[in-house]
Coordinates of C-alpha atoms and ligand atoms in Angstrom, one line a residue:
M18 CA 14.5 52.0 -14.1
T19 CA 10.9 51.8 -12.9
L20 CA 11.0 48.7 -10.2
K21 CA 7.4 47.5 -10.1
F22 CA 5.9 45.2 -7.3
F23 CA 2.3 43.2 -6.8
N24 CA 0.8 45.3 -4.0
S25 CA -1.3 43.1 -2.1
L26 CA -3.6 46.2 -1.1
T27 CA -4.3 46.6 -4.7
R28 CA -4.0 43.2 -6.1
K29 CA -2.1 44.2 -9.2
Q30 CA 1.6 45.1 -10.0
E31 CA 2.3 48.9 -9.3
N32 CA 5.3 50.9 -10.2
F33 CA 7.3 51.7 -6.8
K34 CA 7.9 55.4 -5.7
P35 CA 9.6 55.7 -2.3
I36 CA 7.9 58.3 0.2
K37 CA 11.4 59.9 0.9
K38 CA 13.7 60.1 -2.2
E39 CA 16.6 59.4 0.3
E40 CA 15.4 56.3 1.8
V41 CA 13.1 53.4 1.4
S42 CA 11.4 52.2 4.6
I43 CA 10.8 48.4 5.1
Y44 CA 9.0 46.5 7.9
T45 CA 9.4 42.9 7.8
C46 CA 6.9 40.8 10.2
G47 CA 9.7 38.8 12.3
P48 CA 9.6 35.6 14.0
T49 CA 7.8 34.9 17.1
V50 CA 10.6 33.3 19.2
Y51 CA 9.1 30.2 20.7
D52 CA 11.0 27.8 18.9
F53 CA 13.5 27.4 16.5
A54 CA 12.4 28.8 12.9
H55 CA 11.4 26.2 9.9
I56 CA 12.4 26.9 6.4
G57 CA 9.2 27.9 5.5
N58 CA 9.3 31.1 7.8
F59 CA 12.9 31.5 6.5
R60 CA 11.5 31.7 3.0
A61 CA 9.7 34.9 4.4
Y62 CA 13.1 36.3 5.1
V63 CA 14.8 35.4 2.3
C64 CA 12.2 36.8 -0.1
A65 CA 12.4 40.1 2.0
D66 CA 16.6 39.6 1.8
I67 CA 16.1 39.6 -2.0
L68 CA 13.8 42.7 -2.4
K69 CA 16.1 44.5 -0.1
R70 CA 19.1 44.0 -1.9
Y71 CA 17.6 44.6 -5.1
M72 CA 16.7 48.1 -3.9
K73 CA 19.9 48.6 -3.2
Y74 CA 21.8 47.3 -6.2
S75 CA 19.1 49.6 -7.8
G76 CA 21.0 52.7 -6.1
L77 CA 18.3 53.1 -3.4
K78 CA 19.1 53.1 0.7
V79 CA 17.2 51.1 2.6
K80 CA 15.9 51.5 6.4
H81 CA 15.1 48.2 7.2
V82 CA 13.3 47.0 10.5
M83 CA 12.5 43.5 11.6
N84 CA 10.9 42.6 14.6
I85 CA 11.2 40.1 17.4
T86 CA 7.7 38.6 18.7
D87 CA 9.0 37.8 22.3
V88 CA 6.0 37.9 24.2
D89 CA 2.4 36.0 23.2
D90 CA 0.5 33.7 23.4
K91 CA 2.6 30.9 22.6
T92 CA 6.2 32.0 23.9
I93 CA 4.2 32.4 27.3
K94 CA 2.5 28.9 26.9
N95 CA 6.1 27.0 26.2
S96 CA 8.1 29.1 28.6
Q97 CA 5.9 27.9 31.5
A98 CA 5.7 24.2 30.4
Q99 CA 9.6 24.4 30.6
N100 CA 9.5 26.7 33.9
T101 CA 11.5 29.0 32.4
P102 CA 11.4 32.8 32.9
L103 CA 10.0 34.4 29.4
S104 CA 12.8 36.3 28.8
D105 CA 15.5 33.3 29.0
Y106 CA 13.5 31.0 26.9
T107 CA 13.0 33.4 24.0
E108 CA 16.7 34.4 24.2
K109 CA 17.7 31.3 23.5
Y110 CA 15.2 31.3 20.4
T111 CA 16.6 34.7 19.2
K112 CA 20.0 33.8 19.6
A113 CA 19.3 30.7 17.3
F114 CA 17.0 32.8 14.7
F115 CA 20.4 35.5 14.2
E116 CA 22.8 32.3 13.8
D117 CA 20.3 31.1 11.2
L118 CA 20.0 34.4 9.8
K119 CA 23.8 34.7 9.0
K120 CA 24.1 31.0 7.9
L121 CA 21.4 32.0 5.0
N122 CA 23.7 34.9 4.3
I123 CA 20.4 36.9 5.0
D124 CA 21.8 40.6 5.3
S125 CA 20.9 42.0 8.9
A126 CA 18.0 44.7 9.5
D127 CA 19.1 47.8 10.7
V128 CA 16.9 47.5 13.9
F129 CA 15.7 44.0 15.6
P130 CA 13.5 45.7 17.9
K131 CA 11.4 43.4 20.6
A132 CA 8.0 43.7 21.7
T133 CA 8.8 43.4 25.2
E134 CA 10.8 46.6 24.8
T135 CA 7.9 48.6 22.9
I136 CA 5.5 48.3 25.3
P137 CA 4.8 51.9 26.1
E138 CA 4.5 52.8 22.7
M139 CA 2.2 50.2 22.2
V140 CA 0.0 51.6 25.5
N141 CA 0.1 55.2 23.8
I142 CA -1.8 53.7 20.7
I143 CA -4.2 51.9 22.9
K144 CA -5.1 55.0 24.8
T145 CA -5.4 57.1 21.8
L146 CA -7.8 54.6 20.4
M147 CA -9.9 54.5 23.3
D148 CA -10.0 58.4 23.8
K149 CA -11.1 58.0 19.9
G150 CA -14.2 55.7 20.5
I151 CA -12.3 53.0 18.6
A152 CA -11.2 50.8 21.1
Y153 CA -13.4 49.9 24.1
K154 CA -12.8 47.7 27.6
G155 CA -14.5 44.4 27.9
E156 CA -15.7 43.1 31.0
D157 CA -12.7 41.5 31.9
G158 CA -10.5 44.5 31.5
S159 CA -9.1 43.6 27.9
I160 CA -9.3 46.5 25.6
Y161 CA -10.5 45.5 21.8
F162 CA -10.7 47.4 18.5
S163 CA -14.1 48.1 17.3
I164 CA -13.8 47.0 13.8
T165 CA -17.1 48.6 12.4
K166 CA -15.1 52.0 13.2
F167 CA -12.8 51.7 10.9
K168 CA -14.5 52.0 7.7
D169 CA -11.4 50.4 5.3
Y170 CA -11.7 47.1 7.7
G171 CA -11.4 44.0 5.5
K172 CA -9.8 46.0 2.6
L173 CA -6.6 44.3 2.4
A174 CA -8.0 40.6 3.5
N175 CA -10.7 41.4 0.6
L176 CA -13.5 40.7 3.4
N177 CA -16.9 41.7 2.9
L178 CA -17.8 44.6 4.9
E179 CA -21.5 43.6 5.2
D180 CA -20.9 40.2 6.3
L181 CA -18.6 41.4 8.7
Q182 CA -21.0 43.9 10.3
E183 CA -23.4 41.5 11.0
G184 CA -20.8 39.5 12.6
A185 CA -18.8 41.9 14.3
S186 CA -20.7 41.7 17.5
G187 CA -18.6 39.0 19.0
R188 CA -15.0 39.5 20.0
V189 CA -11.9 37.5 19.6
K190 CA -9.3 37.1 22.2
S191 CA -6.8 34.8 20.7
D192 CA -4.5 36.6 18.2
E193 CA -4.7 33.8 15.5
Y194 CA -8.1 33.0 14.0
E195 CA -10.0 32.8 10.4
K196 CA -11.4 35.2 8.2
E197 CA -14.9 33.5 9.2
S198 CA -14.3 34.8 12.6
A199 CA -13.3 38.5 12.0
H200 CA -14.6 40.4 15.1
D201 CA -13.5 43.0 17.4
F202 CA -9.8 41.9 18.5
A203 CA -7.7 42.2 21.5
L204 CA -5.5 44.9 21.3
W205 CA -4.7 44.3 25.3
K206 CA -5.0 41.1 27.1
A207 CA -5.9 41.4 30.6
Y208 CA -4.2 39.7 33.3
D209 CA -5.5 36.3 33.5
E210 CA -4.2 33.8 36.3
S211 CA -2.8 31.8 33.1
D212 CA -0.2 34.4 32.4
G213 CA 1.8 33.6 35.6
D214 CA 4.4 36.3 36.0
I215 CA 4.3 37.9 32.6
F216 CA 2.5 41.2 32.8
W217 CA 2.7 45.1 32.4
E218 CA 1.5 47.5 35.1
T219 CA 0.1 50.3 32.5
D220 CA -2.3 53.3 32.6
I221 CA -4.7 50.5 30.8
G222 CA -4.3 48.4 33.3
K223 CA -2.4 45.6 34.5
G224 CA -2.3 42.9 31.4
R225 CA -0.2 42.3 28.2
P226 CA -0.4 43.3 24.5
G227 CA -2.2 41.5 21.7
W228 CA 0.3 40.4 18.9
H229 CA -1.2 42.6 16.2
I230 CA -0.3 45.9 18.2
E231 CA 3.4 44.7 18.4
C232 CA 4.1 45.6 14.7
S233 CA 1.9 48.5 14.6
A234 CA 4.1 50.2 17.6
M235 CA 7.4 48.9 16.5
S236 CA 7.0 50.1 13.0
M237 CA 5.9 53.2 13.6
K238 CA 8.6 53.8 16.3
Y239 CA 11.5 53.1 13.9
L240 CA 9.9 54.2 10.5
G241 CA 7.3 56.7 11.2
E242 CA 3.7 56.8 10.7
Q243 CA 4.0 55.8 7.0
I244 CA 6.1 53.5 5.4
D245 CA 6.8 52.2 2.0
I246 CA 6.9 48.4 2.2
H247 CA 5.8 46.1 5.0
T248 CA 6.6 42.3 3.9
G249 CA 5.6 39.1 5.4
G250 CA 4.3 35.4 4.5
I251 CA 0.8 35.4 2.9
D252 CA -0.9 33.8 5.7
L253 CA -0.5 37.1 7.6
V254 CA -2.6 38.9 5.3
F255 CA -5.5 37.6 7.8
P256 CA -5.8 39.2 10.8
H257 CA -2.6 40.4 11.6
H258 CA -1.6 42.8 8.7
Q259 CA -5.6 43.6 8.4
N260 CA -5.4 44.7 12.1
E261 CA -1.9 46.5 12.0
I262 CA -3.8 48.6 9.1
A263 CA -7.0 49.4 11.3
Q264 CA -5.0 49.9 14.5
S265 CA -2.3 52.4 13.0
E266 CA -4.6 54.4 10.4
A267 CA -7.1 54.6 12.8
Y268 CA -4.2 56.2 15.4
T269 CA -2.7 58.4 13.0
E270 CA -5.3 58.9 10.0
K271 CA -2.8 58.1 7.8
K272 CA -2.5 55.4 5.4
F273 CA 0.2 53.3 7.0
V274 CA 1.8 51.3 4.4
N275 CA 2.0 52.0 0.6
F276 CA 3.2 48.4 -0.9
W277 CA 2.0 45.1 1.4
I278 CA 4.2 42.4 -0.2
H279 CA 3.5 38.8 0.4
N280 CA 5.2 35.8 -0.2
E281 CA 3.3 32.3 -1.1
Y282 CA 4.1 29.5 1.1
L283 CA 6.9 26.7 1.0
Q284 CA 4.9 23.7 1.0
V285 CA 5.5 20.0 1.6
E286 CA 2.9 17.6 -0.8
G287 CA 0.7 20.3 -1.2
K288 CA 0.5 21.5 2.2
K289 CA 2.0 24.7 4.1
M290 CA 5.3 23.7 5.7
S291 CA 4.0 24.6 9.2
K292 CA 4.7 23.7 13.1
S293 CA 0.9 22.5 13.7
L294 CA 1.2 20.1 10.8
G295 CA 4.9 18.9 11.8
N296 CA 5.9 18.6 8.1
F297 CA 8.8 21.1 8.7
Y298 CA 12.5 21.1 8.7
T299 CA 14.7 23.7 10.5
L300 CA 17.7 25.2 9.0
R301 CA 19.8 23.0 11.8
D302 CA 18.0 19.7 10.9
L303 CA 19.1 20.1 7.0
L304 CA 22.5 21.4 8.0
E305 CA 23.0 18.1 10.1
K306 CA 22.1 15.7 7.2
G307 CA 24.7 17.8 5.3
Y308 CA 23.2 20.3 3.1
S309 CA 24.6 23.4 2.6
A310 CA 23.3 27.0 3.5
K311 CA 24.2 28.3 0.3
A312 CA 22.2 25.3 -1.4
I313 CA 19.2 26.2 0.6
R314 CA 19.1 29.9 0.3
Y315 CA 19.1 29.3 -3.5
L316 CA 16.3 27.1 -3.2
L317 CA 14.3 29.8 -1.2
L318 CA 15.2 32.6 -3.9
S319 CA 15.1 30.5 -7.0
T320 CA 11.1 30.4 -7.4
H321 CA 9.7 33.7 -7.9
Y322 CA 8.4 34.7 -4.3
R323 CA 4.7 34.6 -5.3
T324 CA 4.8 30.9 -6.6
Q325 CA 4.5 28.2 -4.1
L326 CA 7.5 26.4 -3.6
N327 CA 7.3 22.6 -3.3
F328 CA 10.0 21.7 -0.6
T329 CA 12.2 18.3 -1.4
L330 CA 15.3 16.7 -0.7
D331 CA 16.2 16.5 -4.2
G332 CA 15.0 20.3 -4.4
I333 CA 18.3 21.4 -2.7
D334 CA 20.1 18.6 -4.5
A335 CA 19.4 20.5 -7.3
A336 CA 19.8 24.0 -5.7
D337 CA 23.3 22.7 -4.7
A338 CA 24.3 21.9 -8.1
A339 CA 23.3 25.3 -9.3
V340 CA 25.2 26.9 -6.8
K341 CA 28.1 24.7 -7.2
K342 CA 28.5 25.6 -11.1
I343 CA 28.0 29.2 -10.2
N344 CA 31.1 29.0 -7.8
E345 CA 32.8 27.1 -10.2
F346 CA 32.5 29.3 -13.1
I347 CA 33.5 32.1 -10.4
S348 CA 36.8 30.1 -9.7
N349 CA 37.7 29.1 -13.9
I350 CA 37.5 32.8 -14.5
S351 CA 39.6 33.9 -11.6
N352 CA 42.3 30.9 -12.9
I353 CA 42.4 32.5 -16.4
K354 CA 45.9 34.1 -16.7
G355 CA 44.7 35.8 -19.7
N356 CA 47.5 37.1 -21.7
V357 CA 45.6 37.6 -25.0
D358 CA 44.2 40.7 -26.5
F359 CA 40.9 42.3 -25.2
N360 CA 37.9 40.4 -26.4
E361 CA 34.9 42.4 -27.8
K362 CA 32.5 39.7 -27.4
V363 CA 32.8 39.9 -23.5
P364 CA 31.2 43.2 -22.8
K365 CA 28.4 42.5 -25.5
I366 CA 27.7 39.2 -23.4
C367 CA 28.1 41.1 -20.0
E368 CA 25.7 43.9 -21.2
K369 CA 23.0 41.5 -22.3
A370 CA 23.2 39.7 -19.4
K371 CA 23.2 42.5 -17.1
K372 CA 20.3 43.9 -19.0
G373 CA 18.3 40.6 -18.7
F374 CA 19.0 40.3 -14.8
E375 CA 17.8 44.2 -14.4
K376 CA 15.0 43.7 -16.6
A377 CA 13.3 40.6 -14.8
M378 CA 14.3 41.8 -11.5
D379 CA 12.5 45.3 -12.1
K380 CA 9.2 43.4 -12.8
D381 CA 8.1 42.3 -9.5
L382 CA 11.8 40.4 -9.0
E383 CA 11.0 37.9 -11.5
I384 CA 13.9 35.8 -10.3
S385 CA 13.8 32.5 -12.7
Q386 CA 14.3 35.0 -15.8
A387 CA 17.1 36.9 -13.7
L388 CA 18.9 34.1 -13.2
A389 CA 18.4 32.4 -16.8
A390 CA 20.0 35.4 -18.0
I391 CA 23.2 34.7 -15.7
F392 CA 23.2 31.5 -16.6
E393 CA 23.0 32.1 -20.3
M394 CA 26.2 34.4 -20.0
M395 CA 28.0 31.7 -18.1
K396 CA 27.3 29.4 -21.0
E397 CA 28.8 31.7 -23.4
I398 CA 31.6 32.8 -21.5
N399 CA 32.8 29.2 -20.7
I400 CA 33.0 28.7 -24.2
L401 CA 35.2 31.6 -24.9
A402 CA 37.2 30.6 -22.0
S403 CA 37.7 27.0 -23.5
E404 CA 39.0 28.4 -26.5
K405 CA 41.4 30.7 -24.5
K406 CA 39.8 33.9 -25.7
I407 CA 39.5 35.8 -22.4
S408 CA 41.8 38.5 -21.5
K409 CA 43.2 39.8 -18.2
D410 CA 40.6 42.9 -18.6
N411 CA 37.8 40.6 -19.6
K412 CA 38.3 38.8 -16.7
E413 CA 37.9 41.7 -14.3
D414 CA 35.0 42.8 -16.1
I415 CA 33.2 39.5 -15.7
L416 CA 34.1 38.9 -12.3
K417 CA 32.8 42.4 -11.4
L418 CA 29.3 41.7 -12.8
M419 CA 29.3 38.4 -10.9
D420 CA 30.0 40.1 -7.6
M421 CA 27.2 43.0 -8.7
F422 CA 24.4 39.7 -9.2
D423 CA 25.9 38.3 -6.0
S424 CA 25.0 41.3 -4.2
V425 CA 21.6 40.4 -4.8
L426 CA 21.9 36.8 -4.9
G427 CA 24.4 36.2 -2.1
I428 CA 25.5 32.3 -3.0
I429 CA 29.3 33.0 -4.3
E430 CA 31.8 31.4 -1.7
K431 CA 34.2 34.2 -1.3
E432 CA 37.4 31.9 -0.8
D433 CA 40.3 34.0 -0.1
L434 CA 42.6 32.6 -2.7
N435 CA 45.8 34.6 -3.5
I436 CA 47.6 33.4 -6.6
T437 CA 50.5 34.4 -6.9
D438 CA 52.8 34.6 -10.1
E439 CA 54.9 31.8 -8.8
I440 CA 51.6 29.8 -8.3
R441 CA 50.2 30.4 -12.1
T442 CA 53.8 29.6 -13.4
L443 CA 53.7 26.3 -11.5
V444 CA 49.7 25.7 -12.9
D445 CA 51.3 26.3 -16.0
E446 CA 54.6 24.1 -16.0
R447 CA 52.0 21.1 -14.7
E448 CA 49.7 22.0 -17.6
K449 CA 52.9 21.5 -20.0
A450 CA 54.3 18.6 -18.1
R451 CA 50.8 16.4 -18.7
A452 CA 50.3 17.7 -22.2
E453 CA 53.9 15.7 -22.7
K454 CA 52.4 12.9 -20.4
D455 CA 55.3 13.6 -18.0
W456 CA 53.1 12.1 -15.3
K457 CA 56.0 12.0 -12.6
K458 CA 56.8 15.8 -13.2
A459 CA 53.0 16.7 -12.9
D460 CA 52.7 15.0 -9.3
E461 CA 55.9 16.6 -8.2
I462 CA 54.6 20.5 -8.8
R463 CA 51.1 19.2 -7.9
D464 CA 52.7 18.3 -4.2
K465 CA 54.8 22.0 -4.2
L466 CA 51.1 23.5 -4.8
A467 CA 50.0 21.5 -1.8
E468 CA 52.5 22.7 0.2
K469 CA 51.5 26.2 -0.8
G470 CA 47.9 25.6 0.3
I471 CA 46.5 25.2 -2.9
T472 CA 44.7 22.1 -4.6
V473 CA 44.4 21.8 -8.5
V474 CA 41.4 20.7 -10.2
D475 CA 41.3 19.4 -13.9
T476 CA 38.1 20.7 -15.7
K477 CA 36.7 20.7 -19.4
E478 CA 38.2 24.7 -19.1
G479 CA 41.5 23.7 -17.9
P480 CA 42.9 23.7 -14.2
V481 CA 41.2 25.2 -11.1
C482 CA 42.9 26.3 -8.4
K483 CA 41.4 25.8 -5.1
K484 CA 42.2 26.3 -1.3
R485 CA 43.2 23.1 0.4
Ligands
AMP27 P1 5.7 33.3 12.4 O1 6.9 33.0 13.3 O2 4.9 31.7 12.5 O3 5.0 34.7 12.9 O4 6.2 33.1 11.1 C1 7.3 34.2 10.5 C2 7.4 34.2 8.8 O5 7.0 33.0 8.4 C3 5.8 35.0 8.6 O6 6.2 35.8 7.4 C4 5.0 33.7 8.2 O7 3.7 34.3 7.0 C5 5.9 33.0 7.5 N1 5.8 31.6 7.1 C6 5.3 30.8 7.8 N2 5.4 29.6 7.5 C7 5.5 29.8 5.8 C8 5.5 28.7 4.8 N3 5.5 27.2 4.8 N4 6.1 29.5 3.8 C9 6.4 30.5 3.6 N5 6.3 31.5 4.7 C10 6.1 30.9 5.8
ZN28 ZN1 3.9 41.5 12.4

């Protein structure tokens, strides 16, 4: 098995080799908790989730860190507008974010560090950068990173260094800016009246950190100076990730991240879903409209992470149909009694699906092909099921494999159905009654099953038990 990922740093697919054999380190730029995250943001977290889950599926151990940006220009501005202390304000959205992660079945990171709890580490990096002459204090006391002092500045974002050097005499204090305004950027923002009561008194002065230094400090604190993978949406390549590389590598004099993995946008009518354009849905909006979280998860994961995905409500309906198909398949197979001989065709079908799934996922997480392998298998197994050619052992093998696939996909409804022999007998008797057109008896049995908390649904492949 060789995993290959597209590395934004080299702009090509590369074989993945972890730094430490026993554990892969992944850092994901987490949310800025100034509002509810929209489902475009969740595309980034679902993509990271698929990456992480597939690594685990492949037998690798993973340590995953996702930060919470709980101090920046936006959180300060919004908390002030609502006259709420910053920590109370960000707490509300952090809690909402964790609830949404759970609903979308996104595996929890091992650590969710908060920027406000990592200030001493940031100050330490900034101090060292000043000692090295790479960072300097401006007239207002803010501290800037001098981009011309870092020879690889612009490499990740594919910027032309010569253009940069011409324009590099200026500075930017805001956290977000365009490539055209690549200048020395703020590591530390000196206190300003508009910051209100948000400041830290430190060795480098009274103020607060810039956004970029937050991630460098949190990544190094929890994962060490060099990590395997750093993830985020494509909009973070510049300036955020470019600046993270500059600060971290100037500080440690080591390569910061081996693989930069970036997801493409969730779009609406050709434009990035974003707060500023107002073309967004939060998860809450969609759940209130009656869409299921599993369908939204499926929608976000079923397009390759480096392909733009156009969001529509019809798209969620199609995703919902796919999720239902997979869950109905599991339910049908679980209900098979299997009193027939072992069918040699089943392991062949399963093996083909497993190989197809793995081959696709190994190659830069080619999810569409991986899903196609699963659907093909379901089709072939459904035919055997309708012919009653699936044995008890076959059934266990199929369910085990679907469980393995789901350790990556995370979309199977885990219904705790306890199908006892008594229930199975009742289902069989009902089938017999129906075949004999004894509708009265069939209905009586249906009521008996209902008393036991089971609903029988008649499908092409035969009756299926569900929880009432
Ligand atoms: P933010 O809270 O703005 O820092 O964004 C959190 C994550 O969501 C980052 O990785 C962004 O790159 C990502 N992101 C924001 N908008 C979109 C979008 N429309 N599609 C995919 N990812 C996005
Ligand atoms: Zn970040």
